[in-house]
């Protein structure tokens, strides 16, 4: 999970899962100044890699992306669009196998300095109005592989990055604010205004950014949204969090942590693990485990400063799309409903046959809604 102090979830364990190989590929074919010097390495260079191209044919391992964490409360309804269900259990896997070929040499990777020290790893592709993709907790930027590919070919300058304490970005070393990190990234890239597309904790950061830096936000697409300042109440979530805490010590602590993470944010309350596409579940397991290994201190080394968006939702006035899965927990449904009611003109899409990971479980419905929303903003 992303923010234990806000989400009431435990810090992830410091020991790697036993008998499991984790993969965290660095961007291949960058020159020696960047290769092998992840942002968490004390010897990593300052943000000097912008402009380095990632060569075509790199192995980005599209099958190792993630799940998410969130806030929420109560239950909620609200009108929602009817959209197609996914083509089947293999739809996401088949789409993922095509992504590597679609991400080409036009991708630029680099490191951006953030307030208080440290760096964010990012990738940029395409030209046009800026779109920034924000991943969920215990994830990295690869959860957007499919969307990153088509957005970069659709008349947009698309940016994806690893949040602090995730993926190839720096460890957390003190108090920080994800929305200030994002503002620093936009300044580093020379982006004055962007549409923010966030899932789960990424949506939470997008909301905080819209409140604290409204001048840089052209629109919000909030999937399975979290809201800072709103605590979990769903019994299913609270029981899984209790189990995570109960298994926080011992040789299998990380394995237990990741399994309950998958139960909450992949399976959801309405399915057993066997009812979820096994390839998708393993993809998300790999990312969560890799993050636990790459950032062993988790979030215990600092406190996240947030904007308490729950108390300020009615102050927002920005074009907003809200997407949530019909198999997700009640807290997330409540968040989606609350945002839709609070922000003038906000439009909610209820994604069928999907729990928390709506962009991966039903990419057809997710991509259709996002395309329509972006077309309205730029048309």
mmCIF file of N, CA, C and O in Angstrom, residues 145-240:
data_model
loop_
_atom_site.group_PDB
_atom_site.id
_atom_site.type_symbol
_atom_site.label_atom_id
_atom_site.label_comp_id
_atom_site.label_asym_id
_atom_site.label_seq_id
_atom_site.Cartn_x
_atom_site.Cartn_y
_atom_site.Cartn_z
ATOM 1 N N UNK A 145 1.581 0.062 -19.332
ATOM 2 C CA UNK A 145 2.194 -0.323 -20.600
ATOM 3 C C UNK A 145 1.230 -0.201 -21.776
ATOM 4 O O UNK A 145 1.556 0.382 -22.816
ATOM 5 N N UNK A 146 0.058 -0.785 -21.636
ATOM 6 C CA UNK A 146 -0.891 -0.789 -22.745
ATOM 7 C C UNK A 146 -1.341 0.626 -23.103
ATOM 8 O O UNK A 146 -1.362 1.002 -24.287
ATOM 9 N N UNK A 147 -1.695 1.435 -22.103
ATOM 10 C CA UNK A 147 -2.166 2.792 -22.373
ATOM 11 C C UNK A 147 -1.032 3.705 -22.855
ATOM 12 O O UNK A 147 -1.241 4.560 -23.711
ATOM 13 N N UNK A 148 0.164 3.511 -22.306
ATOM 14 C CA UNK A 148 1.315 4.301 -22.736
ATOM 15 C C UNK A 148 1.556 4.123 -24.235
ATOM 16 O O UNK A 148 1.860 5.078 -24.956
ATOM 17 N N UNK A 149 1.397 2.899 -24.712
ATOM 18 C CA UNK A 149 1.646 2.610 -26.124
ATOM 19 C C UNK A 149 0.658 3.345 -27.025
ATOM 20 O O UNK A 149 1.061 4.046 -27.953
ATOM 21 N N UNK A 150 -0.648 3.202 -26.757
ATOM 22 C CA UNK A 150 -1.594 3.820 -27.693
ATOM 23 C C UNK A 150 -1.695 5.325 -27.514
ATOM 24 O O UNK A 150 -1.906 6.055 -28.503
ATOM 25 N N UNK A 151 -1.516 5.828 -26.309
ATOM 26 C CA UNK A 151 -1.543 7.276 -26.119
ATOM 27 C C UNK A 151 -0.411 7.969 -26.872
ATOM 28 O O UNK A 151 -0.588 9.048 -27.438
ATOM 29 N N UNK A 152 0.771 7.344 -26.890
ATOM 30 C CA UNK A 152 1.916 7.955 -27.555
ATOM 31 C C UNK A 152 1.728 8.020 -29.064
ATOM 32 O O UNK A 152 2.424 8.790 -29.738
ATOM 33 N N UNK A 153 0.801 7.218 -29.596
ATOM 34 C CA UNK A 153 0.521 7.238 -31.033
ATOM 35 C C UNK A 153 -0.743 8.014 -31.357
ATOM 36 O O UNK A 153 -1.169 8.032 -32.512
ATOM 37 N N UNK A 154 -1.339 8.663 -30.370
ATOM 38 C CA UNK A 154 -2.663 9.272 -30.550
ATOM 39 C C UNK A 154 -2.657 10.786 -30.409
ATOM 40 O O UNK A 154 -3.661 11.379 -30.019
ATOM 41 N N UNK A 155 -1.531 11.405 -30.708
ATOM 42 C CA UNK A 155 -1.484 12.863 -30.663
ATOM 43 C C UNK A 155 -1.314 13.430 -29.282
ATOM 44 O O UNK A 155 -1.791 14.546 -29.013
ATOM 45 N N UNK A 156 -0.625 12.701 -28.401
ATOM 46 C CA UNK A 156 -0.376 13.183 -27.047
ATOM 47 C C UNK A 156 1.101 13.022 -26.694
ATOM 48 O O UNK A 156 1.763 12.096 -27.176
ATOM 49 N N UNK A 157 1.596 13.924 -25.877
ATOM 50 C CA UNK A 157 2.893 13.726 -25.242
ATOM 51 C C UNK A 157 2.602 13.036 -23.909
ATOM 52 O O UNK A 157 2.058 13.656 -22.990
ATOM 53 N N UNK A 158 2.916 11.767 -23.824
ATOM 54 C CA UNK A 158 2.524 10.981 -22.663
ATOM 55 C C UNK A 158 3.730 10.725 -21.772
ATOM 56 O O UNK A 158 4.816 10.385 -22.247
ATOM 57 N N UNK A 159 3.533 10.917 -20.483
ATOM 58 C CA UNK A 159 4.574 10.751 -19.472
ATOM 59 C C UNK A 159 4.102 9.701 -18.481
ATOM 60 O O UNK A 159 2.946 9.718 -18.048
ATOM 61 N N UNK A 160 4.990 8.783 -18.128
ATOM 62 C CA UNK A 160 4.724 7.879 -17.016
ATOM 63 C C UNK A 160 5.973 7.847 -16.139
ATOM 64 O O UNK A 160 7.089 8.037 -16.631
ATOM 65 N N UNK A 161 5.774 7.616 -14.849
ATOM 66 C CA UNK A 161 6.920 7.668 -13.940
ATOM 67 C C UNK A 161 6.675 6.784 -12.736
ATOM 68 O O UNK A 161 5.544 6.373 -12.454
ATOM 69 N N UNK A 162 7.778 6.483 -12.031
ATOM 70 C CA UNK A 162 7.704 5.746 -10.774
ATOM 71 C C UNK A 162 7.671 6.744 -9.623
ATOM 72 O O UNK A 162 8.557 7.595 -9.512
ATOM 73 N N UNK A 163 6.663 6.650 -8.786
ATOM 74 C CA UNK A 163 6.583 7.527 -7.621
ATOM 75 C C UNK A 163 7.730 7.239 -6.658
ATOM 76 O O UNK A 163 8.340 6.159 -6.677
ATOM 77 N N UNK A 164 8.031 8.196 -5.830
ATOM 78 C CA UNK A 164 9.061 8.004 -4.808
ATOM 79 C C UNK A 164 8.750 6.745 -3.993
ATOM 80 O O UNK A 164 7.623 6.494 -3.605
ATOM 81 N N UNK A 165 9.789 5.927 -3.766
ATOM 82 C CA UNK A 165 9.603 4.683 -3.039
ATOM 83 C C UNK A 165 9.054 3.552 -3.887
ATOM 84 O O UNK A 165 8.639 2.515 -3.350
ATOM 85 N N UNK A 166 9.098 3.705 -5.215
ATOM 86 C CA UNK A 166 8.578 2.691 -6.132
ATOM 87 C C UNK A 166 9.517 2.540 -7.324
ATOM 88 O O UNK A 166 10.183 3.493 -7.741
ATOM 89 N N UNK A 167 9.534 1.334 -7.885
ATOM 90 C CA UNK A 167 10.233 1.100 -9.130
ATOM 91 C C UNK A 167 11.666 1.578 -9.119
ATOM 92 O O UNK A 167 12.451 1.280 -8.212
ATOM 93 N N UNK A 168 12.047 2.342 -10.140
ATOM 94 C CA UNK A 168 13.414 2.824 -10.296
ATOM 95 C C UNK A 168 13.632 4.198 -9.686
ATOM 96 O O UNK A 168 14.702 4.788 -9.862
ATOM 97 N N UNK A 169 12.653 4.735 -8.984
ATOM 98 C CA UNK A 169 12.807 6.023 -8.314
ATOM 99 C C UNK A 169 13.445 5.852 -6.943
ATOM 100 O O UNK A 169 13.608 4.737 -6.443
ATOM 101 N N UNK A 170 13.808 6.979 -6.341
ATOM 102 C CA UNK A 170 14.538 6.961 -5.075
ATOM 103 C C UNK A 170 13.716 6.378 -3.932
ATOM 104 O O UNK A 170 12.484 6.472 -3.916
ATOM 105 N N UNK A 171 14.425 5.807 -2.963
ATOM 106 C CA UNK A 171 13.802 5.425 -1.703
ATOM 107 C C UNK A 171 13.276 6.655 -0.985
ATOM 108 O O UNK A 171 13.708 7.785 -1.232
ATOM 109 N N UNK A 172 12.362 6.425 -0.079
ATOM 110 C CA UNK A 172 11.894 7.491 0.807
ATOM 111 C C UNK A 172 12.919 7.664 1.918
ATOM 112 O O UNK A 172 13.280 6.709 2.599
ATOM 113 N N UNK A 173 13.396 8.890 2.108
ATOM 114 C CA UNK A 173 14.427 9.168 3.110
ATOM 115 C C UNK A 173 13.987 10.208 4.129
ATOM 116 O O UNK A 173 14.755 10.599 4.984
ATOM 117 N N UNK A 174 12.781 10.687 4.035
ATOM 118 C CA UNK A 174 12.280 11.700 4.956
ATOM 119 C C UNK A 174 10.883 12.098 4.530
ATOM 120 O O UNK A 174 10.299 11.492 3.623
ATOM 121 N N UNK A 175 10.303 13.092 5.187
ATOM 122 C CA UNK A 175 8.961 13.535 4.844
ATOM 123 C C UNK A 175 8.924 14.040 3.405
ATOM 124 O O UNK A 175 9.906 14.588 2.896
ATOM 125 N N UNK A 176 7.801 13.866 2.755
ATOM 126 C CA UNK A 176 7.696 14.170 1.335
ATOM 127 C C UNK A 176 6.238 14.420 0.986
ATOM 128 O O UNK A 176 5.334 14.222 1.803
ATOM 129 N N UNK A 177 5.990 14.861 -0.248
ATOM 130 C CA UNK A 177 4.634 15.058 -0.759
ATOM 131 C C UNK A 177 4.618 14.601 -2.209
ATOM 132 O O UNK A 177 5.332 15.161 -3.048
ATOM 133 N N UNK A 178 3.812 13.606 -2.520
ATOM 134 C CA UNK A 178 3.760 13.098 -3.885
ATOM 135 C C UNK A 178 3.326 14.170 -4.875
ATOM 136 O O UNK A 178 3.801 14.205 -6.019
ATOM 137 N N UNK A 179 2.409 15.060 -4.458
ATOM 138 C CA UNK A 179 1.956 16.092 -5.391
ATOM 139 C C UNK A 179 3.049 17.116 -5.673
ATOM 140 O O UNK A 179 3.114 17.663 -6.780
ATOM 141 N N UNK A 180 3.932 17.356 -4.709
ATOM 142 C CA UNK A 180 5.060 18.250 -4.973
ATOM 143 C C UNK A 180 6.101 17.570 -5.861
ATOM 144 O O UNK A 180 6.736 18.218 -6.704
ATOM 145 N N UNK A 181 6.269 16.264 -5.691
ATOM 146 C CA UNK A 181 7.147 15.518 -6.595
ATOM 147 C C UNK A 181 6.641 15.622 -8.031
ATOM 148 O O UNK A 181 7.421 15.828 -8.975
ATOM 149 N N UNK A 182 5.334 15.464 -8.219
ATOM 150 C CA UNK A 182 4.765 15.554 -9.560
ATOM 151 C C UNK A 182 4.951 16.956 -10.134
ATOM 152 O O UNK A 182 5.299 17.107 -11.320
ATOM 153 N N UNK A 183 4.745 17.958 -9.315
ATOM 154 C CA UNK A 183 4.950 19.346 -9.792
ATOM 155 C C UNK A 183 6.393 19.548 -10.230
ATOM 156 O O UNK A 183 6.657 20.188 -11.266
ATOM 157 N N UNK A 184 7.346 18.993 -9.483
ATOM 158 C CA UNK A 184 8.763 19.107 -9.851
ATOM 159 C C UNK A 184 9.047 18.374 -11.157
ATOM 160 O O UNK A 184 9.832 18.846 -11.990
ATOM 161 N N UNK A 185 8.428 17.213 -11.355
ATOM 162 C CA UNK A 185 8.619 16.470 -12.595
ATOM 163 C C UNK A 185 8.111 17.271 -13.788
ATOM 164 O O UNK A 185 8.783 17.348 -14.831
ATOM 165 N N UNK A 186 6.924 17.858 -13.661
ATOM 166 C CA UNK A 186 6.384 18.654 -14.756
ATOM 167 C C UNK A 186 7.300 19.831 -15.090
ATOM 168 O O UNK A 186 7.540 20.130 -16.269
ATOM 169 N N UNK A 187 7.824 20.492 -14.062
ATOM 170 C CA UNK A 187 8.748 21.605 -14.295
ATOM 171 C C UNK A 187 10.017 21.114 -14.986
ATOM 172 O O UNK A 187 10.536 21.772 -15.900
ATOM 173 N N UNK A 188 10.526 19.982 -14.559
ATOM 174 C CA UNK A 188 11.734 19.414 -15.155
ATOM 175 C C UNK A 188 11.536 19.134 -16.648
ATOM 176 O O UNK A 188 12.451 19.330 -17.461
ATOM 177 N N UNK A 189 10.329 18.685 -17.019
ATOM 178 C CA UNK A 189 10.030 18.347 -18.403
ATOM 179 C C UNK A 189 9.519 19.539 -19.204
ATOM 180 O O UNK A 189 9.234 19.399 -20.402
ATOM 181 N N UNK A 190 9.382 20.691 -18.558
ATOM 182 C CA UNK A 190 8.893 21.868 -19.258
ATOM 183 C C UNK A 190 7.428 21.786 -19.622
ATOM 184 O O UNK A 190 6.981 22.400 -20.601
ATOM 185 N N UNK A 191 6.651 21.047 -18.855
ATOM 186 C CA UNK A 191 5.215 20.895 -19.108
ATOM 187 C C UNK A 191 4.454 21.875 -18.217
ATOM 188 O O UNK A 191 4.519 21.788 -16.991
ATOM 189 N N UNK A 192 3.743 22.805 -18.817
ATOM 190 C CA UNK A 192 3.021 23.812 -18.047
ATOM 191 C C UNK A 192 1.625 23.357 -17.657
ATOM 192 O O UNK A 192 1.052 23.858 -16.671
ATOM 193 N N UNK A 193 1.071 22.363 -18.403
ATOM 194 C CA UNK A 193 -0.302 21.950 -18.154
ATOM 195 C C UNK A 193 -0.481 20.537 -18.705
ATOM 196 O O UNK A 193 0.010 20.221 -19.790
ATOM 197 N N UNK A 194 -1.186 19.694 -17.954
ATOM 198 C CA UNK A 194 -1.326 18.297 -18.371
ATOM 199 C C UNK A 194 -2.631 17.715 -17.854
ATOM 200 O O UNK A 194 -3.180 18.157 -16.837
ATOM 201 N N UNK A 195 -3.122 16.707 -18.561
ATOM 202 C CA UNK A 195 -4.206 15.865 -18.053
ATOM 203 C C UNK A 195 -3.567 14.783 -17.192
ATOM 204 O O UNK A 195 -2.623 14.121 -17.613
ATOM 205 N N UNK A 196 -4.064 14.614 -15.972
ATOM 206 C CA UNK A 196 -3.531 13.615 -15.057
ATOM 207 C C UNK A 196 -4.444 12.395 -15.054
ATOM 208 O O UNK A 196 -5.644 12.505 -14.770
ATOM 209 N N UNK A 197 -3.859 11.239 -15.378
ATOM 210 C CA UNK A 197 -4.594 9.973 -15.404
ATOM 211 C C UNK A 197 -4.010 9.111 -14.292
ATOM 212 O O UNK A 197 -2.883 8.632 -14.379
ATOM 213 N N UNK A 198 -4.776 8.904 -13.230
ATOM 214 C CA UNK A 198 -4.257 8.161 -12.092
ATOM 215 C C UNK A 198 -5.173 7.030 -11.692
ATOM 216 O O UNK A 198 -6.400 7.157 -11.771
ATOM 217 N N UNK A 199 -4.562 5.924 -11.270
ATOM 218 C CA UNK A 199 -5.343 4.810 -10.739
ATOM 219 C C UNK A 199 -5.008 4.620 -9.274
ATOM 220 O O UNK A 199 -3.844 4.637 -8.882
ATOM 221 N N UNK A 200 -6.048 4.493 -8.456
ATOM 222 C CA UNK A 200 -5.897 4.180 -7.054
ATOM 223 C C UNK A 200 -5.128 5.294 -6.349
ATOM 224 O O UNK A 200 -5.563 6.433 -6.316
ATOM 225 N N UNK A 201 -3.960 4.977 -5.797
ATOM 226 C CA UNK A 201 -3.194 6.036 -5.163
ATOM 227 C C UNK A 201 -2.751 7.096 -6.159
ATOM 228 O O UNK A 201 -2.589 8.258 -5.816
ATOM 229 N N UNK A 202 -2.575 6.700 -7.419
ATOM 230 C CA UNK A 202 -2.264 7.697 -8.439
ATOM 231 C C UNK A 202 -3.376 8.713 -8.602
ATOM 232 O O UNK A 202 -3.126 9.907 -8.819
ATOM 233 N N UNK A 203 -4.635 8.265 -8.503
ATOM 234 C CA UNK A 203 -5.762 9.190 -8.552
ATOM 235 C C UNK A 203 -5.759 10.105 -7.338
ATOM 236 O O UNK A 203 -6.100 11.297 -7.419
ATOM 237 N N UNK A 204 -5.394 9.558 -6.212
ATOM 238 C CA UNK A 204 -5.300 10.348 -4.976
ATOM 239 C C UNK A 204 -4.278 11.475 -5.129
ATOM 240 O O UNK A 204 -4.532 12.626 -4.752
ATOM 241 N N UNK A 205 -3.122 11.160 -5.711
ATOM 242 C CA UNK A 205 -2.095 12.172 -5.949
ATOM 243 C C UNK A 205 -2.583 13.208 -6.963
ATOM 244 O O UNK A 205 -2.327 14.406 -6.832
ATOM 245 N N UNK A 206 -3.296 12.741 -7.990
ATOM 246 C CA UNK A 206 -3.827 13.661 -8.991
ATOM 247 C C UNK A 206 -4.793 14.662 -8.353
ATOM 248 O O UNK A 206 -4.753 15.864 -8.659
ATOM 249 N N UNK A 207 -5.660 14.194 -7.468
ATOM 250 C CA UNK A 207 -6.577 15.099 -6.776
ATOM 251 C C UNK A 207 -5.817 16.112 -5.929
ATOM 252 O O UNK A 207 -6.135 17.314 -5.937
ATOM 253 N N UNK A 208 -4.818 15.649 -5.184
ATOM 254 C CA UNK A 208 -4.028 16.565 -4.359
ATOM 255 C C UNK A 208 -3.319 17.602 -5.222
ATOM 256 O O UNK A 208 -3.201 18.781 -4.840
ATOM 257 N N UNK A 209 -2.839 17.189 -6.391
ATOM 258 C CA UNK A 209 -2.168 18.126 -7.287
ATOM 259 C C UNK A 209 -3.147 19.163 -7.824
ATOM 260 O O UNK A 209 -2.820 20.358 -7.925
ATOM 261 N N UNK A 210 -4.352 18.735 -8.177
ATOM 262 C CA UNK A 210 -5.353 19.673 -8.671
ATOM 263 C C UNK A 210 -5.742 20.696 -7.621
ATOM 264 O O UNK A 210 -6.078 21.848 -7.950
ATOM 265 N N UNK A 211 -5.687 20.308 -6.347
ATOM 266 C CA UNK A 211 -6.005 21.248 -5.269
ATOM 267 C C UNK A 211 -4.856 22.203 -4.970
ATOM 268 O O UNK A 211 -5.073 23.386 -4.721
ATOM 269 N N UNK A 212 -3.633 21.708 -4.993
ATOM 270 C CA UNK A 212 -2.478 22.528 -4.596
ATOM 271 C C UNK A 212 -1.840 23.269 -5.765
ATOM 272 O O UNK A 212 -1.233 24.318 -5.564
ATOM 273 N N UNK A 213 -1.976 22.730 -6.974
ATOM 274 C CA UNK A 213 -1.395 23.368 -8.172
ATOM 275 C C UNK A 213 -2.400 23.317 -9.322
ATOM 276 O O UNK A 213 -2.137 22.707 -10.360
ATOM 277 N N UNK A 214 -3.553 23.962 -9.160
ATOM 278 C CA UNK A 214 -4.595 23.850 -10.193
ATOM 279 C C UNK A 214 -4.164 24.377 -11.556
ATOM 280 O O UNK A 214 -4.698 23.960 -12.583
ATOM 281 N N UNK A 215 -3.191 25.261 -11.576
ATOM 282 C CA UNK A 215 -2.759 25.847 -12.840
ATOM 283 C C UNK A 215 -2.107 24.845 -13.784
ATOM 284 O O UNK A 215 -2.027 25.076 -14.998
ATOM 285 N N UNK A 216 -1.636 23.708 -13.267
ATOM 286 C CA UNK A 216 -0.952 22.732 -14.124
ATOM 287 C C UNK A 216 -1.879 21.605 -14.566
ATOM 288 O O UNK A 216 -1.456 20.739 -15.334
ATOM 289 N N UNK A 217 -3.122 21.593 -14.107
ATOM 290 C CA UNK A 217 -4.021 20.465 -14.363
ATOM 291 C C UNK A 217 -5.086 20.852 -15.388
ATOM 292 O O UNK A 217 -5.941 21.695 -15.120
ATOM 293 N N UNK A 218 -5.019 20.209 -16.560
ATOM 294 C CA UNK A 218 -5.994 20.466 -17.616
ATOM 295 C C UNK A 218 -7.205 19.554 -17.507
ATOM 296 O O UNK A 218 -8.267 19.848 -18.068
ATOM 297 N N UNK A 219 -7.068 18.447 -16.806
ATOM 298 C CA UNK A 219 -8.154 17.502 -16.643
ATOM 299 C C UNK A 219 -7.730 16.371 -15.735
ATOM 300 O O UNK A 219 -6.532 16.153 -15.509
ATOM 301 N N UNK A 220 -8.715 15.640 -15.214
ATOM 302 C CA UNK A 220 -8.461 14.517 -14.323
ATOM 303 C C UNK A 220 -9.211 13.294 -14.830
ATOM 304 O O UNK A 220 -10.418 13.351 -15.074
ATOM 305 N N UNK A 221 -8.500 12.192 -14.986
ATOM 306 C CA UNK A 221 -9.123 10.896 -15.237
ATOM 307 C C UNK A 221 -8.751 10.010 -14.063
ATOM 308 O O UNK A 221 -7.598 9.604 -13.910
ATOM 309 N N UNK A 222 -9.713 9.732 -13.211
ATOM 310 C CA UNK A 222 -9.473 9.105 -11.912
ATOM 311 C C UNK A 222 -10.062 7.699 -11.913
ATOM 312 O O UNK A 222 -11.286 7.526 -11.901
ATOM 313 N N UNK A 223 -9.198 6.697 -11.919
ATOM 314 C CA UNK A 223 -9.639 5.303 -11.953
ATOM 315 C C UNK A 223 -9.504 4.682 -10.574
ATOM 316 O O UNK A 223 -8.489 4.864 -9.899
ATOM 317 N N UNK A 224 -10.539 3.959 -10.145
ATOM 318 C CA UNK A 224 -10.530 3.325 -8.815
ATOM 319 C C UNK A 224 -9.971 4.299 -7.788
ATOM 320 O O UNK A 224 -9.002 4.007 -7.090
ATOM 321 N N UNK A 225 -10.577 5.464 -7.651
ATOM 322 C CA UNK A 225 -9.887 6.595 -7.007
ATOM 323 C C UNK A 225 -9.743 6.475 -5.500
ATOM 324 O O UNK A 225 -10.654 6.065 -4.794
ATOM 325 N N UNK A 226 -8.584 6.860 -5.026
ATOM 326 C CA UNK A 226 -8.353 7.127 -3.620
ATOM 327 C C UNK A 226 -8.557 8.611 -3.360
ATOM 328 O O UNK A 226 -8.493 9.433 -4.279
ATOM 329 N N UNK A 227 -8.813 8.957 -2.126
ATOM 330 C CA UNK A 227 -8.999 10.360 -1.734
ATOM 331 C C UNK A 227 -8.240 10.579 -0.435
ATOM 332 O O UNK A 227 -8.528 9.929 0.578
ATOM 333 N N UNK A 228 -7.285 11.495 -0.428
ATOM 334 C CA UNK A 228 -6.552 11.765 0.812
ATOM 335 C C UNK A 228 -7.501 12.316 1.863
ATOM 336 O O UNK A 228 -8.420 13.081 1.576
ATOM 337 N N UNK A 229 -7.289 11.875 3.098
ATOM 338 C CA UNK A 229 -8.133 12.326 4.198
ATOM 339 C C UNK A 229 -9.360 11.478 4.440
ATOM 340 O O UNK A 229 -10.167 11.793 5.319
ATOM 341 N N UNK A 230 -9.509 10.387 3.709
ATOM 342 C CA UNK A 230 -10.666 9.523 3.895
ATOM 343 C C UNK A 230 -10.200 8.113 4.229
ATOM 344 O O UNK A 230 -9.431 7.516 3.480
ATOM 345 N N UNK A 231 -10.640 7.567 5.332
ATOM 346 C CA UNK A 231 -10.117 6.296 5.845
ATOM 347 C C UNK A 231 -10.959 5.120 5.385
ATOM 348 O O UNK A 231 -12.126 5.259 5.025
ATOM 349 N N UNK A 232 -10.358 3.939 5.407
ATOM 350 C CA UNK A 232 -11.071 2.726 5.045
ATOM 351 C C UNK A 232 -12.159 2.392 6.069
ATOM 352 O O UNK A 232 -11.975 2.539 7.272
ATOM 353 N N UNK A 233 -13.275 1.892 5.565
ATOM 354 C CA UNK A 233 -14.321 1.360 6.437
ATOM 355 C C UNK A 233 -14.807 -0.013 5.986
ATOM 356 O O UNK A 233 -15.448 -0.721 6.759
ATOM 357 N N UNK A 234 -14.525 -0.404 4.752
ATOM 358 C CA UNK A 234 -15.013 -1.666 4.219
ATOM 359 C C UNK A 234 -14.499 -2.836 5.062
ATOM 360 O O UNK A 234 -13.289 -2.984 5.258
ATOM 361 N N UNK A 235 -15.376 -3.711 5.578
ATOM 362 C CA UNK A 235 -14.932 -4.831 6.426
ATOM 363 C C UNK A 235 -13.955 -5.774 5.735
ATOM 364 O O UNK A 235 -13.046 -6.308 6.379
ATOM 365 N N UNK A 236 -14.131 -5.981 4.436
ATOM 366 C CA UNK A 236 -13.225 -6.843 3.685
ATOM 367 C C UNK A 236 -11.805 -6.272 3.696
ATOM 368 O O UNK A 236 -10.828 -6.998 3.937
ATOM 369 N N UNK A 237 -11.680 -4.980 3.471
ATOM 370 C CA UNK A 237 -10.357 -4.350 3.518
ATOM 371 C C UNK A 237 -9.769 -4.404 4.915
ATOM 372 O O UNK A 237 -8.597 -4.744 5.101
ATOM 373 N N UNK A 238 -10.562 -4.072 5.888
ATOM 374 C CA UNK A 238 -10.048 -3.997 7.249
ATOM 375 C C UNK A 238 -9.574 -5.362 7.750
ATOM 376 O O UNK A 238 -8.579 -5.458 8.464
ATOM 377 N N UNK A 239 -10.255 -6.419 7.352
ATOM 378 C CA UNK A 239 -9.830 -7.759 7.762
ATOM 379 C C UNK A 239 -8.513 -8.141 7.080
ATOM 380 O O UNK A 239 -7.623 -8.719 7.714
ATOM 381 N N UNK A 240 -8.366 -7.837 5.819
ATOM 382 C CA UNK A 240 -7.113 -8.144 5.143
ATOM 383 C C UNK A 240 -5.955 -7.313 5.681
ATOM 384 O O UNK A 240 -4.831 -7.812 5.797
#
